Amino acid sequence: ETGVTQTPRHLVMGMTNKKSLKCEQHLGHNAMYWYKQSAKKPLELMFVYSLEERVENNSVPSRFSPECPNSSHLFLHLHTLQPEDSALYLCASSQELQGGYEQYFGPGTRLTVT
Amino acid sequence: GNSVTQMEGPVTLSEEAFLTINCTYTATGYPSLFWYVQYPGEGLQLLLKATKADDKGSNKGFEATYRKETTSFHLEKGSVQVSDSAVYFCALKDTGGFKTIFGAGTRLFVKA
């Protein structure tokens, strides 16, 4: 595997379910990000982890819970979601401090909440 | 605070036409500027970047020049192809912090 991978690619869940999104980066980067991309809205930054510590949390509802067990893996745990949470969830990574600051994105998980 | 404004789409062009997508920014420091592209069903990928004033980023026939005097980073391509149909995002990042500011995106359709 190369780059940034995300699983699953598609997920349909009911409002009472619990599920998790997984992201893995194979680039040796030290920062990882979760974004939400909804139709007709700008890309929304949700969480940032640097060296496995959460450094940004942009007023995201508590029904989204991130986890970063090591510098290569990032999870987004989902529970009791709402239909308006249906969106494309993108993971990204970057090499901060020494890098060019560009981000590398995974293909995304298309989430539908029914 | 920092912000990015890019032209609204969609932009529809015929193959081999000239492309310009305008992007302007506001920033307090000296940010790096980026263009990302998102093809259907995929995540964003870096198209080109420029890290200081007057730098020109280029890739796959696309170019953009970092203009500090006009706070702009317009994307251009001399001859578009059908395969260039995608959504293009202008973005900036200050050297401090982790936040990249993205524009709203401009959808490009290229007709054969």
Coordinates of C-alpha atoms in Angstrom, one line a residue:
Chain A
E1 CA 0.0 0.0 0.0
T2 CA 1.2 3.5 -0.7
G3 CA 0.0 7.0 0.2
V4 CA -3.0 7.3 2.4
T5 CA -5.6 4.6 2.6
Q6 CA -9.1 4.7 4.1
T7 CA -11.6 2.0 4.9
P8 CA -14.4 1.4 4.4
R9 CA -14.9 3.4 1.1
H10 CA -18.7 3.4 1.6
L11 CA -20.7 3.1 4.8
V12 CA -24.5 3.1 5.4
M13 CA -25.5 3.3 9.1
G14 CA -28.6 3.9 11.1
M15 CA -28.8 6.7 13.7
T16 CA -28.4 4.2 16.5
N17 CA -25.4 2.3 15.2
K18 CA -21.8 2.6 16.2
K19 CA -19.1 2.4 13.5
S20 CA -15.5 3.4 13.0
L21 CA -13.6 4.8 10.0
K22 CA -10.0 3.9 9.6
C23 CA -7.1 5.8 8.0
E24 CA -3.6 4.7 7.5
Q25 CA -0.7 6.7 6.0
H26 CA 2.4 5.0 4.6
L27 CA 4.4 8.2 4.1
G28 CA 6.2 8.6 7.4
H29 CA 4.3 11.8 8.2
N30 CA 3.9 13.3 11.6
A31 CA 0.5 14.9 11.4
M32 CA -2.9 13.5 10.5
Y33 CA -6.3 15.2 9.8
W34 CA -10.0 14.4 9.5
Y35 CA -12.1 16.6 7.1
K36 CA -15.8 16.5 6.3
Q37 CA -16.8 17.3 2.7
S38 CA -20.5 18.0 2.2
A39 CA -22.2 19.0 -1.1
K40 CA -22.1 22.7 -1.7
K41 CA -20.1 23.5 1.5
P42 CA -16.4 24.2 2.0
L43 CA -14.1 21.5 3.2
E44 CA -14.5 21.4 7.0
L45 CA -11.5 20.6 9.2
M46 CA -12.6 18.4 12.1
F47 CA -9.5 17.2 14.0
V48 CA -5.7 17.4 13.8
Y49 CA -3.2 15.1 15.4
S50 CA 0.5 15.9 15.6
L51 CA 2.8 13.2 16.9
E52 CA -0.3 11.4 18.1
E53 CA -1.5 14.4 20.2
R54 CA -4.7 16.1 19.3
V55 CA -3.8 19.7 18.5
E56 CA -7.1 20.9 16.9
N57 CA -10.7 20.1 17.5
N58 CA -13.0 22.4 15.6
S59 CA -16.2 22.4 17.6
V60 CA -17.1 19.0 16.4
P61 CA -20.1 17.3 18.1
S62 CA -19.2 14.6 20.6
R63 CA -20.9 11.9 18.5
F64 CA -17.6 12.0 16.5
S65 CA -14.7 10.7 18.5
P66 CA -11.1 10.5 17.0
E67 CA -8.3 8.2 18.0
C68 CA -4.7 8.2 17.0
P69 CA -2.9 5.2 18.4
N70 CA 0.3 5.8 16.5
S71 CA 1.7 8.2 13.9
S72 CA 0.5 5.9 11.0
H73 CA -3.1 5.3 12.0
L74 CA -6.1 7.5 12.7
F75 CA -9.7 6.4 13.5
L76 CA -13.0 8.3 13.6
H77 CA -15.5 6.6 15.9
L78 CA -19.1 7.3 15.1
H79 CA -22.2 6.9 17.3
T80 CA -25.8 8.2 17.3
L81 CA -25.2 10.2 14.1
Q82 CA -27.8 12.4 12.4
P83 CA -28.8 12.4 8.8
E84 CA -27.0 15.7 8.3
D85 CA -23.7 13.9 9.1
S86 CA -24.0 12.2 5.7
A87 CA -20.9 13.3 3.8
L88 CA -17.5 12.3 2.4
Y89 CA -15.0 12.0 5.3
L90 CA -11.5 12.6 4.1
C91 CA -8.3 11.7 6.0
A92 CA -5.0 13.5 5.2
S93 CA -1.4 13.5 6.4
S94 CA 1.5 15.9 6.2
Q95 CA 5.1 16.3 7.3
E96 CA 5.1 19.4 9.5
L97 CA 8.2 21.4 10.4
Q98 CA 10.5 19.9 7.9
G99 CA 8.2 19.5 5.0
G100 CA 6.5 21.6 2.4
Y101 CA 3.3 21.6 4.4
E102 CA 1.2 20.1 1.6
Q103 CA -1.3 17.5 2.6
Y104 CA -1.8 14.1 1.2
F105 CA -5.4 12.8 1.1
G106 CA -7.0 9.4 1.1
P107 CA -9.9 8.6 -1.2
G108 CA -12.5 9.2 1.5
T109 CA -15.3 7.3 3.1
R110 CA -18.8 8.1 1.7
L111 CA -21.0 7.9 4.8
T112 CA -24.8 7.8 4.6
V113 CA -26.9 8.0 7.8
T114 CA -30.4 6.7 7.5
Chain B
G1 CA -8.1 35.9 9.9
N2 CA -6.8 34.1 6.8
S3 CA -9.1 33.3 3.9
V4 CA -9.2 32.1 0.3
T5 CA -11.7 33.2 -2.3
Q6 CA -11.9 31.5 -5.7
M7 CA -14.3 31.9 -8.6
E8 CA -17.5 30.1 -8.5
G9 CA -18.2 27.4 -11.0
P10 CA -19.0 25.4 -12.8
V11 CA -16.7 26.4 -15.6
T12 CA -17.4 24.7 -18.9
L13 CA -14.8 24.7 -21.7
S14 CA -14.2 22.9 -24.9
E15 CA -11.2 20.8 -25.3
E16 CA -8.0 22.7 -26.1
A17 CA -9.4 26.0 -24.7
F18 CA -7.5 28.2 -22.3
L19 CA -8.3 27.9 -18.6
T20 CA -8.1 30.5 -15.9
I21 CA -9.5 29.9 -12.4
N22 CA -9.1 33.0 -10.2
C23 CA -8.0 32.8 -6.6
T24 CA -7.3 35.6 -4.1
Y25 CA -6.3 35.3 -0.5
T26 CA -6.0 37.3 2.7
A27 CA -3.3 36.4 5.2
T28 CA -1.4 38.1 8.0
G29 CA 1.9 36.4 7.4
Y30 CA 3.7 34.8 4.5
P31 CA 1.8 31.7 3.6
S32 CA 2.5 28.9 1.2
L33 CA -0.1 28.7 -1.5
F34 CA -1.5 25.5 -3.2
W35 CA -3.8 24.2 -5.8
Y36 CA -5.4 20.9 -5.2
V37 CA -7.5 18.8 -7.6
Q38 CA -10.2 16.3 -6.8
Y39 CA -11.3 13.9 -9.5
P40 CA -14.7 12.1 -9.3
G41 CA -14.7 9.5 -6.5
E42 CA -11.3 10.5 -5.2
G43 CA -9.7 12.5 -2.4
L44 CA -7.9 15.8 -3.1
Q45 CA -4.4 15.6 -4.5
L46 CA -1.8 18.4 -4.7
L47 CA -1.5 19.9 -8.2
L48 CA 1.1 22.6 -7.6
K49 CA 2.4 24.9 -4.9
A50 CA 4.4 28.1 -4.3
T51 CA 6.1 29.0 -1.1
K52 CA 7.1 32.6 -1.5
A53 CA 6.3 35.7 -3.5
D54 CA 6.9 35.6 -7.3
D55 CA 7.4 31.8 -7.2
K56 CA 5.7 29.9 -10.0
G57 CA 4.3 26.5 -9.4
S58 CA 3.7 24.2 -12.3
N59 CA 2.6 20.6 -13.0
K60 CA 0.9 18.7 -15.8
G61 CA 0.7 21.9 -17.9
F62 CA -1.0 23.9 -15.1
E63 CA 0.7 27.0 -13.7
A64 CA 0.1 29.5 -11.0
T65 CA 2.3 32.5 -9.8
Y66 CA 2.3 33.8 -6.2
R67 CA 1.5 37.5 -6.5
K68 CA 1.9 39.2 -3.2
E69 CA 1.0 42.7 -4.6
T70 CA -2.4 41.5 -5.8
T71 CA -2.7 38.7 -3.2
S72 CA -3.6 36.3 -6.0
F73 CA -2.6 32.8 -7.1
H74 CA -4.6 32.2 -10.3
L75 CA -4.5 28.8 -12.0
E76 CA -3.9 28.6 -15.7
K77 CA -3.6 26.0 -18.4
G78 CA -3.0 26.7 -22.1
S79 CA -5.0 23.8 -23.5
V80 CA -7.4 21.7 -21.4
Q81 CA -8.3 18.1 -22.0
V82 CA -11.4 16.1 -21.1
S83 CA -9.4 14.4 -18.5
D84 CA -8.9 17.7 -16.6
S85 CA -12.6 17.7 -15.7
A86 CA -12.5 17.9 -11.9
V87 CA -12.9 20.2 -8.9
Y88 CA -10.0 22.6 -8.2
F89 CA -9.3 24.0 -4.8
C90 CA -7.1 26.9 -4.0
A91 CA -5.5 26.8 -0.5
L92 CA -3.1 28.6 1.8
K93 CA -1.1 27.6 4.9
D94 CA 0.9 29.7 7.3
T95 CA 4.2 28.3 8.4
G96 CA 3.0 28.2 12.0
G97 CA 0.1 26.0 13.0
F98 CA -1.5 23.1 11.3
K99 CA -4.5 24.6 9.6
T100 CA -4.8 24.8 5.8
I101 CA -7.5 27.2 4.5
F102 CA -9.3 25.9 1.5
G103 CA -11.4 27.8 -1.0
A104 CA -14.9 26.5 -1.9
G105 CA -13.7 24.7 -5.0
T106 CA -14.4 25.3 -8.7
R107 CA -15.8 22.6 -10.8
L108 CA -14.4 22.3 -14.3
F109 CA -16.2 20.5 -17.1
V110 CA -14.3 20.0 -20.4
K111 CA -16.3 18.9 -23.5
A112 CA -14.8 16.9 -26.3

